[in-house]
PDB file of C-alpha atoms in Angstrom:
ATOM      1  CA  MET A   1     -10.639 -58.025 -71.875  1.00  0.00           C
ATOM      2  CA  ASN A   2     -11.755 -56.989 -75.698  1.00  0.00           C
ATOM      3  CA  ARG A   3     -13.012 -60.384 -77.556  1.00  0.00           C
ATOM      4  CA  ASN A   4     -11.823 -58.575 -80.481  1.00  0.00           C
ATOM      5  CA  ILE A   5      -8.795 -58.627 -79.099  1.00  0.00           C
ATOM      6  CA  LEU A   6      -8.464 -62.347 -78.212  1.00  0.00           C
ATOM      7  CA  ILE A   7      -9.703 -63.065 -81.435  1.00  0.00           C
ATOM      8  CA  ILE A   8      -7.023 -61.120 -83.405  1.00  0.00           C
ATOM      9  CA  GLY A   9      -4.145 -62.986 -80.779  1.00  0.00           C
ATOM     10  CA  GLY A  10      -5.409 -66.259 -81.501  1.00  0.00           C
ATOM     11  CA  GLY A  11      -5.693 -65.277 -85.367  1.00  0.00           C
ATOM     12  CA  ILE A  12      -1.779 -63.950 -84.691  1.00  0.00           C
ATOM     13  CA  GLY A  13      -0.685 -67.030 -83.432  1.00  0.00           C
ATOM     14  CA  GLY A  14      -2.408 -69.395 -85.951  1.00  0.00           C
ATOM     15  CA  LEU A  15      -0.537 -67.409 -88.262  1.00  0.00           C
ATOM     16  CA  CYS A  16       2.701 -67.787 -86.436  1.00  0.00           C
ATOM     17  CA  ALA A  17       2.656 -71.435 -85.495  1.00  0.00           C
ATOM     18  CA  ALA A  18       1.870 -71.956 -89.792  1.00  0.00           C
ATOM     19  CA  ILE A  19       4.720 -70.011 -90.619  1.00  0.00           C
ATOM     20  CA  VAL A  20       7.024 -71.972 -87.984  1.00  0.00           C
ATOM     21  CA  LEU A  21       5.710 -75.100 -88.990  1.00  0.00           C
ATOM     22  CA  ALA A  22       6.305 -74.444 -92.915  1.00  0.00           C
ATOM     23  CA  GLU A  23       9.862 -73.134 -91.764  1.00  0.00           C
ATOM     24  CA  GLU A  24      10.721 -76.440 -90.105  1.00  0.00           C
ATOM     25  CA  ILE A  25       9.551 -78.572 -92.811  1.00  0.00           C
ATOM     26  CA  GLY A  26      11.558 -77.083 -95.348  1.00  0.00           C
ATOM     27  CA  ARG A  27      14.483 -77.268 -93.211  1.00  0.00           C
ATOM     28  CA  HIS A  28      14.114 -80.969 -92.651  1.00  0.00           C
ATOM     29  CA  ASP A  29      13.718 -84.353 -94.844  1.00  0.00           C
ATOM     30  CA  ASP A  30      12.233 -86.295 -91.991  1.00  0.00           C
ATOM     31  CA  LEU A  31       8.585 -85.090 -90.812  1.00  0.00           C
ATOM     32  CA  GLY A  32       9.231 -85.823 -87.335  1.00  0.00           C
ATOM     33  CA  ALA A  33      12.510 -84.126 -87.325  1.00  0.00           C
ATOM     34  CA  ALA A  34      10.498 -80.998 -88.202  1.00  0.00           C
ATOM     35  CA  PHE A  35       7.594 -81.333 -85.762  1.00  0.00           C
ATOM     36  CA  SER A  36      10.249 -82.021 -83.386  1.00  0.00           C
ATOM     37  CA  ALA A  37      11.848 -78.749 -84.238  1.00  0.00           C
ATOM     38  CA  TYR A  38       8.498 -76.625 -84.748  1.00  0.00           C
ATOM     39  CA  ARG A  39       7.958 -77.794 -81.007  1.00  0.00           C
ATOM     40  CA  ASP A  40      11.278 -77.091 -80.175  1.00  0.00           C
ATOM     41  CA  ARG A  41      10.837 -73.484 -81.373  1.00  0.00           C
ATOM     42  CA  ARG A  42       6.788 -72.984 -80.009  1.00  0.00           C
ATOM     43  CA  PHE A  43       6.591 -74.627 -76.842  1.00  0.00           C
ATOM     44  CA  GLU A  44       8.063 -72.267 -74.364  1.00  0.00           C
ATOM     45  CA  ARG A  45       6.373 -68.980 -75.569  1.00  0.00           C
ATOM     46  CA  CYS A  46       3.152 -71.223 -76.047  1.00  0.00           C
ATOM     47  CA  ARG A  47       3.955 -72.465 -71.809  1.00  0.00           C
ATOM     48  CA  TYR A  48       4.211 -68.687 -70.842  1.00  0.00           C
ATOM     49  CA  ILE A  49       0.655 -67.496 -72.760  1.00  0.00           C
ATOM     50  CA  VAL A  50      -1.188 -70.577 -71.297  1.00  0.00           C
ATOM     51  CA  GLU A  51       0.284 -69.839 -67.674  1.00  0.00           C
ATOM     52  CA  GLN A  52      -0.097 -65.941 -67.859  1.00  0.00           C
ATOM     53  CA  SER A  53      -3.586 -66.509 -69.215  1.00  0.00           C
ATOM     54  CA  LEU A  54      -4.196 -68.855 -66.532  1.00  0.00           C
ATOM     55  CA  ALA A  55      -3.210 -66.451 -63.641  1.00  0.00           C
ATOM     56  CA  ILE A  56      -5.558 -63.596 -65.066  1.00  0.00           C
ATOM     57  CA  CYS A  57      -8.167 -66.248 -65.150  1.00  0.00           C
ATOM     58  CA  HIS A  58      -7.685 -67.239 -61.524  1.00  0.00           C
ATOM     59  CA  GLY A  59      -7.594 -63.636 -60.679  1.00  0.00           C
ATOM     60  CA  GLN A  60     -10.980 -62.908 -62.172  1.00  0.00           C
ATOM     61  CA  LEU A  61     -12.226 -65.895 -60.143  1.00  0.00           C
ATOM     62  CA  ASP A  62     -10.810 -64.624 -56.597  1.00  0.00           C
ATOM     63  CA  LYS A  63      -8.690 -68.352 -56.888  1.00  0.00           C
ATOM     64  CA  GLY A  64      -5.654 -66.457 -57.409  1.00  0.00           C
ATOM     65  CA  PRO A  65      -4.015 -62.858 -56.563  1.00  0.00           C
ATOM     66  CA  PRO A  66      -5.763 -60.270 -58.648  1.00  0.00           C
ATOM     67  CA  VAL A  67      -3.788 -59.526 -61.651  1.00  0.00           C
ATOM     68  CA  ASP A  68      -3.668 -56.072 -63.810  1.00  0.00           C
ATOM     69  CA  ASN A  69      -5.257 -57.532 -66.987  1.00  0.00           C
ATOM     70  CA  HIS A  70      -4.310 -54.314 -69.270  1.00  0.00           C
ATOM     71  CA  LYS A  71      -0.423 -55.176 -67.955  1.00  0.00           C
ATOM     72  CA  ALA A  72      -1.123 -58.825 -68.088  1.00  0.00           C
ATOM     73  CA  THR A  73      -1.854 -58.603 -71.635  1.00  0.00           C
ATOM     74  CA  ALA A  74       0.769 -56.061 -72.885  1.00  0.00           C
ATOM     75  CA  GLU A  75       3.114 -57.867 -71.641  1.00  0.00           C
ATOM     76  CA  MET A  76       2.028 -61.208 -73.679  1.00  0.00           C
ATOM     77  CA  PHE A  77       2.056 -59.161 -76.412  1.00  0.00           C
ATOM     78  CA  ALA A  78       5.212 -57.877 -76.037  1.00  0.00           C
ATOM     79  CA  VAL A  79       6.592 -61.683 -75.906  1.00  0.00           C
ATOM     80  CA  VAL A  80       4.943 -62.812 -78.750  1.00  0.00           C
ATOM     81  CA  SER A  81       5.800 -59.870 -80.616  1.00  0.00           C
ATOM     82  CA  HIS A  82       9.367 -61.115 -80.776  1.00  0.00           C
ATOM     83  CA  PRO A  83      10.327 -63.748 -83.904  1.00  0.00           C
ATOM     84  CA  ILE A  84      11.015 -67.175 -82.319  1.00  0.00           C
TER      85      ILE A  84
END
């Protein structure tokens, strides 16, 4: 995996998180409700990325089945390219 892709991916994730948080704060008068809505929108996507990243890591360390890094990364980018 190219380090630049990781940096770009992290930056995109941060921007997405900021946009979703801003939208939810704009929709709710109560910050608790805004944070709950933010979590609800982001949780499944973040869970997927963490699980897929862990699978890649385990495959590289021979602690799990081998993973086609290119395919797995392409699938993750496809998932995060959809609006939430």
